[in-house]
Short mmCIF file of C-alpha atoms in Angstrom, two decimals:
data_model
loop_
_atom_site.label_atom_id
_atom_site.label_comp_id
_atom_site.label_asym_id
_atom_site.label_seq_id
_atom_site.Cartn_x
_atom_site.Cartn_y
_atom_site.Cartn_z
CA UNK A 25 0.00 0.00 0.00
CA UNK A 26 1.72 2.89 -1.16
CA UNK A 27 0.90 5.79 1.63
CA UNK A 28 2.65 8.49 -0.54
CA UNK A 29 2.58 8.11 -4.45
CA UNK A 30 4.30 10.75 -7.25
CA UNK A 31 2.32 9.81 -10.41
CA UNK A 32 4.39 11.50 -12.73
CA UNK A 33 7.64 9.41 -13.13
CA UNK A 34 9.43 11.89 -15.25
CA UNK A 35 8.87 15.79 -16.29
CA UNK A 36 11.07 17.77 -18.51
CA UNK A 37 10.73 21.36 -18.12
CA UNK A 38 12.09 24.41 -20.56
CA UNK A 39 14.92 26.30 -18.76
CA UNK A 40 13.29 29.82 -16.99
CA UNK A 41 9.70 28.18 -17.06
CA UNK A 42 7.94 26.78 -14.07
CA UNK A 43 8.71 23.06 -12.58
CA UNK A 44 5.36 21.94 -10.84
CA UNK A 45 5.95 18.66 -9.30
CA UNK A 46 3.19 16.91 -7.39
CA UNK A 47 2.39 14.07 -4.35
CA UNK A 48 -0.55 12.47 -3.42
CA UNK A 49 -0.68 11.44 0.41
CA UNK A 50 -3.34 8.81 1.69
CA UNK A 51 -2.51 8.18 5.64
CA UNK A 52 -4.97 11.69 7.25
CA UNK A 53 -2.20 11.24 10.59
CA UNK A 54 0.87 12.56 7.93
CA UNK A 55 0.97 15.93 9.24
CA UNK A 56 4.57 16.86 8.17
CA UNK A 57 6.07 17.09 4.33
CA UNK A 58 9.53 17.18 2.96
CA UNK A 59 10.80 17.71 -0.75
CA UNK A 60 14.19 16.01 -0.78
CA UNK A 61 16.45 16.02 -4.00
CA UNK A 62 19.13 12.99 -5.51
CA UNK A 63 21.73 13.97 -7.89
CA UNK A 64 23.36 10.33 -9.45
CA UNK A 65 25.91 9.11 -7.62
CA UNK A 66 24.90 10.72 -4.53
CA UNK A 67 22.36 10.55 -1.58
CA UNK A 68 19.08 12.58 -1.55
CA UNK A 69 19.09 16.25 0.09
CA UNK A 70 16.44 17.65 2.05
CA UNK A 71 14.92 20.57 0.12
CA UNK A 72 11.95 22.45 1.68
CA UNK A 73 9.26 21.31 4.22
CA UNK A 74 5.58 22.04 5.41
CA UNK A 75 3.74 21.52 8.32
CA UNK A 76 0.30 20.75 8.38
CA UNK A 77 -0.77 24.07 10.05
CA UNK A 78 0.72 26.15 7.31
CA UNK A 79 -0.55 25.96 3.03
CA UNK A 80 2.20 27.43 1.91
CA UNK A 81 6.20 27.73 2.35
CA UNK A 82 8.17 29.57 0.04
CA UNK A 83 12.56 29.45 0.05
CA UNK A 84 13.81 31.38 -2.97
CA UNK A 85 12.91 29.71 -5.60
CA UNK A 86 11.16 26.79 -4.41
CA UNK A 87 7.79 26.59 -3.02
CA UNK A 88 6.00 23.57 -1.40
CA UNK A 89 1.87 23.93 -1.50
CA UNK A 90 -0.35 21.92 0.73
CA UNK A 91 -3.86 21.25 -0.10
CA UNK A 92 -5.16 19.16 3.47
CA UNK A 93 -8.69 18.27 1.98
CA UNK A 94 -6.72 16.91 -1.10
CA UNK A 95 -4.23 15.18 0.45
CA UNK A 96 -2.21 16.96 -1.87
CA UNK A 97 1.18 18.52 -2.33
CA UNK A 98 3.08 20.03 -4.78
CA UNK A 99 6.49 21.46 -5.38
CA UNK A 100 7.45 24.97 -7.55
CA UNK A 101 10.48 25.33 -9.21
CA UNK A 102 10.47 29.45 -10.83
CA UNK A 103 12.69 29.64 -12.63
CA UNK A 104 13.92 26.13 -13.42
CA UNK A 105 17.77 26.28 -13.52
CA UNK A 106 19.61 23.40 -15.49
CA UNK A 107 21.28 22.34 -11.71
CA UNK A 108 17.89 21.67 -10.96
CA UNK A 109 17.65 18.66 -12.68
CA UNK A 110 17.05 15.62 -10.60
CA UNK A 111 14.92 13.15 -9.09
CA UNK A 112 12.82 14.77 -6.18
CA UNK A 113 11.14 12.67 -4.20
CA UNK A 114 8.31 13.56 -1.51
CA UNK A 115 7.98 12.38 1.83
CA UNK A 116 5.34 12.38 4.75
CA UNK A 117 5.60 12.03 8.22
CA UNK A 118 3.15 12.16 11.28
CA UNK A 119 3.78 14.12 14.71
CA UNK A 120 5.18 16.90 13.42
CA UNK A 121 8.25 15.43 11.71
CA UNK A 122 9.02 13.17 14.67
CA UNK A 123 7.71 9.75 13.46
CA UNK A 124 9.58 7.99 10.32
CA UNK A 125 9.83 9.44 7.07
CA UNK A 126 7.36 7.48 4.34
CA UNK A 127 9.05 8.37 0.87
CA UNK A 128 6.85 8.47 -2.05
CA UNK A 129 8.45 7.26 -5.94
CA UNK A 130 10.10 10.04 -7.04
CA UNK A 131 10.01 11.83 -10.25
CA UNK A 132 12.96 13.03 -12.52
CA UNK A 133 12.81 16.36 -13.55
CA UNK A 134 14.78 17.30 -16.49
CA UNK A 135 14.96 21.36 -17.23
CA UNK A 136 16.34 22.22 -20.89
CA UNK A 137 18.14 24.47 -21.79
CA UNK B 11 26.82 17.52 7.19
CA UNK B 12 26.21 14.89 9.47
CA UNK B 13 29.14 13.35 8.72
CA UNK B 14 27.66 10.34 7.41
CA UNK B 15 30.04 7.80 5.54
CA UNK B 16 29.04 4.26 4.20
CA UNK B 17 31.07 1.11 2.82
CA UNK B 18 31.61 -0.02 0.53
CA UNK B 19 30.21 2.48 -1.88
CA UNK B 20 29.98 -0.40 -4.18
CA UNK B 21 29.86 -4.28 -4.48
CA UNK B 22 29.02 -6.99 -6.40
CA UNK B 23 28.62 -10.58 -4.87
CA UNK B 24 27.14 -13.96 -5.45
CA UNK B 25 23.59 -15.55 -4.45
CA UNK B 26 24.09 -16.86 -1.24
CA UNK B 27 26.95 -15.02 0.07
CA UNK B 28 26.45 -13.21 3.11
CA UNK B 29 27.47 -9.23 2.83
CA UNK B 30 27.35 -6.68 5.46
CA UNK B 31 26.86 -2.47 4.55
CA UNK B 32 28.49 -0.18 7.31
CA UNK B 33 27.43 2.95 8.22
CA UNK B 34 29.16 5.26 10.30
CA UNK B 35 27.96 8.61 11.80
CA UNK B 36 30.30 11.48 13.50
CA UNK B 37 27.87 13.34 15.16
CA UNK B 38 25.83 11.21 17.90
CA UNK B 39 22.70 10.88 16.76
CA UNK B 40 20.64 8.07 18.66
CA UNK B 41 18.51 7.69 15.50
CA UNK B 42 19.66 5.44 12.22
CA UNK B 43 18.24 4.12 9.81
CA UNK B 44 18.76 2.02 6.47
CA UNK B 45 16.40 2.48 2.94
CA UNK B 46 17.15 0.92 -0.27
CA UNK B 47 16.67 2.74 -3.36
CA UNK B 48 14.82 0.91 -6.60
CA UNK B 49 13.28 2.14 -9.82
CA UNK B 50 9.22 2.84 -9.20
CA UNK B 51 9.45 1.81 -5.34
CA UNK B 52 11.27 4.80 -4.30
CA UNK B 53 12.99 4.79 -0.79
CA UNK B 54 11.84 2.46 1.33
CA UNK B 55 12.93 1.37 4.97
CA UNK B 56 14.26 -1.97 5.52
CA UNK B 57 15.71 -1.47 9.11
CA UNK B 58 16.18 0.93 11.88
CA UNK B 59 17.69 2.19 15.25
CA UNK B 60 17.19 4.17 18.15
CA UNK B 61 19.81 3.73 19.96
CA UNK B 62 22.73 0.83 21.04
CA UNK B 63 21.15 -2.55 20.90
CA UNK B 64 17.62 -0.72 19.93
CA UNK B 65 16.32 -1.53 16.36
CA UNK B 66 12.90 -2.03 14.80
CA UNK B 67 12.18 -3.20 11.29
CA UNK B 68 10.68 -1.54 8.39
CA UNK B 69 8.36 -2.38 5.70
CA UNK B 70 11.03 -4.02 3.87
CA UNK B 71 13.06 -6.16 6.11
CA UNK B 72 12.95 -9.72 4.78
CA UNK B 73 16.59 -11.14 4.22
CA UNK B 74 18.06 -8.55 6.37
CA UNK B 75 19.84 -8.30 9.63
CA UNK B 76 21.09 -5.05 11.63
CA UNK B 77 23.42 -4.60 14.44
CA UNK B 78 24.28 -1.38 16.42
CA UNK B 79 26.93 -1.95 19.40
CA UNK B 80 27.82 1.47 19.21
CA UNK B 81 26.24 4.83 18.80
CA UNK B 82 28.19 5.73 15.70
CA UNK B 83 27.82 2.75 13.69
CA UNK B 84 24.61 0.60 12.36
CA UNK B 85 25.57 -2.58 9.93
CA UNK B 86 23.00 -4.11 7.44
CA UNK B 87 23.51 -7.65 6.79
CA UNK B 88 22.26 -9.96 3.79
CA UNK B 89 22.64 -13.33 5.10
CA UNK B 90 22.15 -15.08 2.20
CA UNK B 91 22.23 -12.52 -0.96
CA UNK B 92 19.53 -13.11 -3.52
CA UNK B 93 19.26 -11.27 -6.95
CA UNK B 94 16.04 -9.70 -5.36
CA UNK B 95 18.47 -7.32 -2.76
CA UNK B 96 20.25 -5.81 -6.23
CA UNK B 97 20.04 -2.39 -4.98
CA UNK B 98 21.37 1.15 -3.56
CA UNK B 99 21.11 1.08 -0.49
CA UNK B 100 21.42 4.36 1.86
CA UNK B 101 21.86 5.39 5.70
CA UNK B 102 20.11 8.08 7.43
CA UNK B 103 20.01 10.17 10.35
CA UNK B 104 18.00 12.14 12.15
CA UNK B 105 18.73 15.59 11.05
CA UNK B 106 18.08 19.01 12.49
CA UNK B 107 14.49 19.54 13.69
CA UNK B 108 12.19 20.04 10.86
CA UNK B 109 15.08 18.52 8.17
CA UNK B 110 14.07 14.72 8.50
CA UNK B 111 16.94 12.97 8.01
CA UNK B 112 20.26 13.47 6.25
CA UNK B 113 21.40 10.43 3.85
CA UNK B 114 25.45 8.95 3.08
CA UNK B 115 25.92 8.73 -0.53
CA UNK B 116 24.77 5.59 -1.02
CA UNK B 117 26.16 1.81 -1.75
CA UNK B 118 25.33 0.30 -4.86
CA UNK B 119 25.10 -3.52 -4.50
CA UNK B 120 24.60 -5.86 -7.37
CA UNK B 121 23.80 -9.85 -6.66
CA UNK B 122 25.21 -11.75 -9.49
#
C-alpha cells in the first residue's frame, strides 16, 4: 500500500519556465512534508518542508503547497535552472516530523536548456 | 553535514553469500536508519535504530539483519544474498528539527 505516491515518473521542463511537481498522500495522521532532492551518484538532500498548520512555504525559488482536503502537495520550481535537474522525491511524516519518514516514488525532472 | 560515511560504496557478490553495509555517523545521533533505493518503489525502509542494541524493522526487512553496538555505527547484513536485494542502499540520520533525516551517498550492490 503505497501511503505516498508521485504519479508522474518523469517531467522535462524548458529552462526559466515553471517546474510543478506533485504528491498524493493517503494516511490523514501525515501531518509533516519534505521535498528532498538525488543527484546520481549521490544521496538525496532535504529541500523544503511544510507543516500541516501552514498551506504554503516559500525558500527562494522553491515553493511547497499543501492542499489538506486533497491530500495533496506540490512542489514549484520558478525559474527552473539546469542544476535543478534531478529526481525529487516527496515524503510524509506524522507528529510533526518526529515519526519515520514514508518516501513516495520520485520523479525526474529534467529542465532544458 | 552529518558526517555520514558508508562502505563499501559499491559491491558486487554472489547468491548466497552473506554481505554486510556499514554505516558510520560522526555526530551522535541516537537515531539510524537504512532504505534501499529501486526504480518505481522509491525509498523504502528496511531497518532501523534508536539507539545501542535498539532496532525495529521496516516495511522491507525480509533477508536482512542489523546490528548497532555502538552509537556511531549501524551494519545491514544480507545473510544469504539473492538477486532480489540488487540495490542502492542508503543510511540516514535524524537531522536538524524540521530537516528529516540526512542520507550517506549511497552503496550500490549488485547480486550476481
Amino acid at each position: 500500500d503505497q501511503q505516498v505516491k508521485q504519479n508522474s515518473p518523469s517531467l522535462s521542463v524548458q529552462e526559466g519556465r515553471i517546474s510543478i511537481l506533485n504528491c498524493d498522500y493517503t494516511n490523514s495522521m501525515f501531518d509533516y512534508f519534505l521535498w528532498y532532492k538525488k543527484y546520481p551518484a549521490e544521496g538525496p538532500t532535504f529541500l523544503i518542508s511544510i507543516s500541516s498548520i501552514k498551506d504554503k512555504n516559500e525558500d527562494g525559488r522553491f515553493t511547497v503547497f499543501l492542499n489538506k482536503s486533497a491530500k495533496h502537495l506540490s512542489l514549484h520550481i520558478v525559474p527552473s535552472q539546469p542544476g535543478d535537474s534531478a529526481v525529487y522525491f516527496c515524503a510524509a511524516s506524522g507528529n510533526f516530523g518526529n515519526e519515520k519518514l514514508t518516501f513516495g516514488t520520485g520523479t525526474r525532472l529534467t529542465i532544458i536548456p | 553535514d552529518a558526517g555520514i560515511t558508508q562502505s563499501p560504496r559499491h559491491k558486487v557478490t554472489e547468491t548466497g553469500t552473506p554481505v554486510t553495509l556499514r554505516c558510520h555517523q560522526t555526530e551522535n545521533h541516537r537515531y539510524m536508519y537504512w532504505y534501499r533505493q529501486d526504480p518505481g518503489h522509491g525509498l523504502r525502509l528496511i531497518h532501523y535504530s534508536y539507539g545501542v542494541k535498539d532496532t525495529d524493522k521496516g516495511e522491507v526487512s525480509d533477508g536482512y539483519s542489523v546490528s548497532r553496538s555502538k552509537t556511531e555505527d549501524f551494519l545491514l547484513t544480507l545473510e544469504s544474498a539473492t538477486s532480489s536485494q540488487t540495490s542502492v542502499y542508503f543510511c540516514a540520520v535524524t537531522g536538524g528539527k524540521g530537516y528529516g533525516y540526512t542520507f550517506g551517498s549511497g552503496t550500490r550492490l549488485t547480486v550476481v
